[in-house]
Structures are given as C-alpha cells and as structure tokens.
CSV table of C-alpha atoms in Angstrom, one decimal:
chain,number,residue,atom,x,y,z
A,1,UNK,CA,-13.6,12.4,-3.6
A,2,UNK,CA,-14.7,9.9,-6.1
A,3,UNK,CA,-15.3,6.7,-4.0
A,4,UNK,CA,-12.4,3.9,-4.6
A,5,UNK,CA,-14.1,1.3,-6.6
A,6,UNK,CA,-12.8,-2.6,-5.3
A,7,UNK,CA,-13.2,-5.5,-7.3
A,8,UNK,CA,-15.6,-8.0,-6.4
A,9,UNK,CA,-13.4,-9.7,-3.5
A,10,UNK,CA,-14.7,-13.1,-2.1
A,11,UNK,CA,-16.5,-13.0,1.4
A,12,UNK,CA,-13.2,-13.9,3.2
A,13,UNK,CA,-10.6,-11.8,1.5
A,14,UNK,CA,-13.7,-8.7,1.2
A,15,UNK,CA,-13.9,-9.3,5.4
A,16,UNK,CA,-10.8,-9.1,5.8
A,17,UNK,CA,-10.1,-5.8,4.1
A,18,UNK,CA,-13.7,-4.3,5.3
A,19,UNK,CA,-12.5,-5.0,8.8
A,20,UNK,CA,-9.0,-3.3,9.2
A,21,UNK,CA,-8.2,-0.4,10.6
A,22,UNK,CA,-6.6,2.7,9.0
A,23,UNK,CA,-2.7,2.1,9.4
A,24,UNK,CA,-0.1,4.3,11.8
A,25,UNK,CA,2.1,5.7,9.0
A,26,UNK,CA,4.5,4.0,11.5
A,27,UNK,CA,4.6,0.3,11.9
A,28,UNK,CA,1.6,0.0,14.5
A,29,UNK,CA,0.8,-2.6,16.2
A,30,UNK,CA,0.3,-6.5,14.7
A,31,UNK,CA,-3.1,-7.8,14.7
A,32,UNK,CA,-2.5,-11.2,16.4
A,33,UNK,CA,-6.3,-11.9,16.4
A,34,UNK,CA,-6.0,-12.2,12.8
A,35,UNK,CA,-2.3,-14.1,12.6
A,36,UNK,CA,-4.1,-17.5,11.7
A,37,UNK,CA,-6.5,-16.5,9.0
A,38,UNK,CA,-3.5,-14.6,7.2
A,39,UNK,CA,-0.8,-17.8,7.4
A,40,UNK,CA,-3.5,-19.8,6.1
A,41,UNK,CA,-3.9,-17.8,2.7
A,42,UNK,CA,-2.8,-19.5,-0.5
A,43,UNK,CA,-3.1,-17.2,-3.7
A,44,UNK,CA,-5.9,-19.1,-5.0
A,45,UNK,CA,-8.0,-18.3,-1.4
A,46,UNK,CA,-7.1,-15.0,-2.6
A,47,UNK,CA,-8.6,-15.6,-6.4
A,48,UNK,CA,-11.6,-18.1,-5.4
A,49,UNK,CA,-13.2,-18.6,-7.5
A,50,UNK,CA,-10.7,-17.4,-10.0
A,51,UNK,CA,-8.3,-19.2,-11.3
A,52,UNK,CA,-4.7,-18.0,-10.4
A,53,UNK,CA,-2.8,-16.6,-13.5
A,54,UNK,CA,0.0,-14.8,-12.1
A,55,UNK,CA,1.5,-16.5,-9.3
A,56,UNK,CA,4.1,-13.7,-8.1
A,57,UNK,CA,1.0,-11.0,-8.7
A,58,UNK,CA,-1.1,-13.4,-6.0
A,59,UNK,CA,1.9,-13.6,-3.6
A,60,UNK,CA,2.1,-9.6,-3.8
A,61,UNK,CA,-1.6,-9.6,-3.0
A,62,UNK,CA,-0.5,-11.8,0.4
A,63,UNK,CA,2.5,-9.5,0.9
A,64,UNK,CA,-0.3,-6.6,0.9
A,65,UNK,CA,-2.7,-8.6,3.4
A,66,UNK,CA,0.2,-8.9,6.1
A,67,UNK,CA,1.0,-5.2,5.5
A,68,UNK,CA,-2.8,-3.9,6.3
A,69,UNK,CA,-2.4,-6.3,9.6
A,70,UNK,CA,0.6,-4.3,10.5
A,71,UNK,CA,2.5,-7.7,10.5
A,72,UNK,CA,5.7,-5.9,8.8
A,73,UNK,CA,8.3,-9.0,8.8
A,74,UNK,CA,5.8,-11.6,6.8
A,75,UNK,CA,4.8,-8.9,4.5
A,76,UNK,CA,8.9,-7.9,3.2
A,77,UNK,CA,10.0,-11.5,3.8
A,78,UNK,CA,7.1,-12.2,0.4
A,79,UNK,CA,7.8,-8.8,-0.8
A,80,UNK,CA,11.4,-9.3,-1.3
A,81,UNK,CA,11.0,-12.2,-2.8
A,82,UNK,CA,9.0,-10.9,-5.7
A,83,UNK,CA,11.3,-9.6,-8.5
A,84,UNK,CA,8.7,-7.6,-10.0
A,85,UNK,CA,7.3,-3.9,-9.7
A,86,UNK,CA,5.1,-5.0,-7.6
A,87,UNK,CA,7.2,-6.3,-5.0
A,88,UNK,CA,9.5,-3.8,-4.9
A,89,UNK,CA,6.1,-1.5,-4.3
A,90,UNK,CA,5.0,-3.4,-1.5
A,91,UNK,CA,8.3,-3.3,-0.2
A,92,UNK,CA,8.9,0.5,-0.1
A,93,UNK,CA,5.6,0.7,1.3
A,94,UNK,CA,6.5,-1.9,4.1
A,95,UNK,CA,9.8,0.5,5.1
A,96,UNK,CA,8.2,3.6,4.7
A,97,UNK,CA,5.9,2.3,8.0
A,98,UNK,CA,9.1,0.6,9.5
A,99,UNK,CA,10.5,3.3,9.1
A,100,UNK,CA,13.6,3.2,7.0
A,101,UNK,CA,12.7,6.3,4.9
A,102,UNK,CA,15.9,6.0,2.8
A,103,UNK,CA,15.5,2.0,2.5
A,104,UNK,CA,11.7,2.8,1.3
A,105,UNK,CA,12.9,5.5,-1.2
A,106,UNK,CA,15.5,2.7,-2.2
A,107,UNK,CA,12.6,0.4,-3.7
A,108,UNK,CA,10.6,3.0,-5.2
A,109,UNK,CA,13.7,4.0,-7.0
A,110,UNK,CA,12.9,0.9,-8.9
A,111,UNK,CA,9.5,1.6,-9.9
A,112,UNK,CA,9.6,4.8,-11.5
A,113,UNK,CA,6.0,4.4,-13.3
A,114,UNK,CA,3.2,2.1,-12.1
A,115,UNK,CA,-0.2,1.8,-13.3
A,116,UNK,CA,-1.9,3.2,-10.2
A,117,UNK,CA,0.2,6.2,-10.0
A,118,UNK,CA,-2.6,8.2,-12.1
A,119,UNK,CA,-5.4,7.4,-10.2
A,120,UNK,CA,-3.1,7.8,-6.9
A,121,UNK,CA,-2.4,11.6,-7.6
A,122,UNK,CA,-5.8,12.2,-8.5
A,123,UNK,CA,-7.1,10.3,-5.2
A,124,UNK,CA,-4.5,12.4,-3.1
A,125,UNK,CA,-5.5,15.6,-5.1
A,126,UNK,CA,-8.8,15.2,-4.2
A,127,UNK,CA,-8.0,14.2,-0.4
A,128,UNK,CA,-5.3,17.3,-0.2
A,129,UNK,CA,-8.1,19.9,-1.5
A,130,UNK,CA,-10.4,18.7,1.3
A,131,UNK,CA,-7.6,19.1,3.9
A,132,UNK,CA,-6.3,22.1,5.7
A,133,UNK,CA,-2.0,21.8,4.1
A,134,UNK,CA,0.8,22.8,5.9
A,135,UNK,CA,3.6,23.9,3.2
A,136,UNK,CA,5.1,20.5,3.4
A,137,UNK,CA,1.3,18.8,1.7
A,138,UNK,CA,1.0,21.2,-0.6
A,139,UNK,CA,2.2,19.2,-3.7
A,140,UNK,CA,-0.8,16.7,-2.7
A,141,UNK,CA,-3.0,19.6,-3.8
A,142,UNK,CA,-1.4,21.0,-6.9
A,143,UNK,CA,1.0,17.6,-8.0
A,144,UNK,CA,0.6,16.3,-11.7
A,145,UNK,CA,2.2,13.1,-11.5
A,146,UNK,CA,2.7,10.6,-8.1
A,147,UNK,CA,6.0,11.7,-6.1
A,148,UNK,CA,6.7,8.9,-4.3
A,149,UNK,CA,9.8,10.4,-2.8
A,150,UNK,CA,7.9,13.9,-1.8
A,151,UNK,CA,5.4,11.2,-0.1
A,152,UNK,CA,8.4,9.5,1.9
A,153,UNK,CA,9.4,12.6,3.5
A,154,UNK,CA,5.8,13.9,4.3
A,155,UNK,CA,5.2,10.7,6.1
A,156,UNK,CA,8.5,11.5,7.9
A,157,UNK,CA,7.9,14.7,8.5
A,158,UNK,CA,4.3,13.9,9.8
A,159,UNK,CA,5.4,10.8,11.9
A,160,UNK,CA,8.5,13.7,13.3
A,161,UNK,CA,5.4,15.8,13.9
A,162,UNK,CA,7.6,18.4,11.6
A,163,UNK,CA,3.9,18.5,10.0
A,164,UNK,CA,0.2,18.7,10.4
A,165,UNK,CA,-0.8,16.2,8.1
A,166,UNK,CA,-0.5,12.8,9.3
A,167,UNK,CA,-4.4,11.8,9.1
A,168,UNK,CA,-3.8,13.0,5.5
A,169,UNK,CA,-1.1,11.2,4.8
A,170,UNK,CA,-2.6,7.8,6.7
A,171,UNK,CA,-5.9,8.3,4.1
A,172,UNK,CA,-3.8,8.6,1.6
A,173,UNK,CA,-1.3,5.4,2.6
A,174,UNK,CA,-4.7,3.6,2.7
A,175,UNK,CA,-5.9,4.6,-1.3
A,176,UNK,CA,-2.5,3.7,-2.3
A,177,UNK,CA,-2.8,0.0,-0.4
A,178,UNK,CA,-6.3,-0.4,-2.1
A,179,UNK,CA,-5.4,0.9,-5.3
A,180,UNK,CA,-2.0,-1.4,-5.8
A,181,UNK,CA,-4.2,-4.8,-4.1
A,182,UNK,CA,-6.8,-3.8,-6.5
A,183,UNK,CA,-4.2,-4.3,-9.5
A,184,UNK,CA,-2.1,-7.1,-8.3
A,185,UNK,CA,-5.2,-8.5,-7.7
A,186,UNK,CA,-6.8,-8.3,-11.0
A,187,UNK,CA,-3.3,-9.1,-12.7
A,188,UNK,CA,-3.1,-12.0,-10.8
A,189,UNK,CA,-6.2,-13.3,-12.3
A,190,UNK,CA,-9.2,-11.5,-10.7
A,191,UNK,CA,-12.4,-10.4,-12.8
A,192,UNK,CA,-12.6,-7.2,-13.2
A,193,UNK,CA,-15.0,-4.6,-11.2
C-alpha cells in the first residue's frame, strides 16, 4: 500500500500520534496516562507554529486526538458541537467504536461526500487486496466509491465475530483517523506536506 503521507505535525502533536496504539473497533480502553497532555490542547498547540484559520476545523482536530486515546465522551462532547462535516465525521466515527451502529450511520448520513473518501477507498482497496476477505469485506476489495454504511456493518459484523476481518477493518479505522486529521488539520490552517 502506498504509505499515508502526514503533514509535518509539531514534536508534541507528531508524539502523540506516533505513540498510540491501533484502536479496538470497540471503544477500548482510555489512555489515562495521556488524560493531561490531551485537556491541555488548545487548537493553536495543535497548529504551532501555524497560525489557526479555522477554529471549528482545529476543534475537530482535538475531537480526533481524544478519539485515538479511546477517551469516547471528550471526543463527541467537541464533536457534537461542531456543525460542520467534519464534526458530524468525527462523530459517526466516535459511535461506530461506542457502538451505536445506527447512531454512527445517523451522522454519516450527513456527510454524503468528503474530501478523503477517494483516497479512503483506495487506501482500503489496497489493504483489502492484501487481506484474506470473508464475503462480508469483499466490497473493500472491489468498491469504487467510500461506503460508509457497508463499513458500519462490517465493523459490526467483525466486532459480533459474524466476520473474519476485524484487524482489517481496525487498519482501515486507523487510515480513515489519519486521513480526516490530516484534512481538518490542514483546513484549519496547517502547511501543507
């Protein structure tokens, strides 16, 4: 698979994602170790040394921090604050882990189309092809266009153990989380990789 490419992230916010582990598809477990340096965040920690541009896009790039950190209820109390695509991404991603499959399919209703979503399929395409797919993957391998619905119920399915592919699907939870960071972060006033 073609490597995910990050933006240049300062020191702290690069540590921080360098260090976390790959999620549960289910909520896991917070990481209390690392409760302090998240409350302390402000958007422009985030952006040092960039200036912030887009407040709400910096507040989704906290709402994404809590999420990788498994701390669910800080992440959908910024999420759900944020009336933008972006925070209604963030928080179908947040109840797809809770799980509240329906809820989750409930916010991705309202984003139909997002930027990432062609660089997502090809990322999962590319994940999928390397995999060994049960029936319920296989429009991972062969999908044109991001199904973020199809993905709900995989993840269900895989967290039921109605399916073989939960390290697939927890690869492919983690391109989405760096590919939707990546472009809140930049919108919110990040240089560009």
């Amino acid at each position: 698979m073609t490597p995910f490419s990050a933006p240049v992230y300062n020191a702290a916010i690069a540590s921080l994602i360098a260090s976390a582990d790959l999620n549960e598809l289910g909520p896991g477990k917070p990481d209390q170790s690392r409760r302090a340096a998240l409350a302390a965040l402000s958007p422009e920690q985030i952006l040092a040394p960039h200036a912030v541009r887009d407040e709400s896009m910096a507040e989704g790039c906290l709402a994404g921090l809590w999420l990788l950190y498994d701390f669910l209820d800080e992440s959908h109390t910024i999420s759900q604050s944020l009336d933008t695509l972006e925070g209604s991404y963030w928080h179908g991603i947040m109840h797809r882990r809770e799980p509240d499959y329906e809820n989750a399919k409930y916010w991705f209703r309202r984003v139909p189309a997002h930027a990432i979503h062609g660089e997502l399929m090809a990322g999962a395409r590319e994940l999928a092809v390397a995999a060994d797919l049960d029936h319920a993957a296989q429009f991972l391998s062969t999908g044109e266009n991001w199904d973020a619905f199809r993905f709900v119920d995989l993840c269900r399915a895989a967290a039921a153990g109605r399916s073989s592919s939960a390290s697939l699907c927890r690869q492919v939870q983690r391109l989405e989380w760096q590919l939707l960071f990546a472009y809140c972060w930049r919108q919110a006033g990040g240089a560009s990789a």
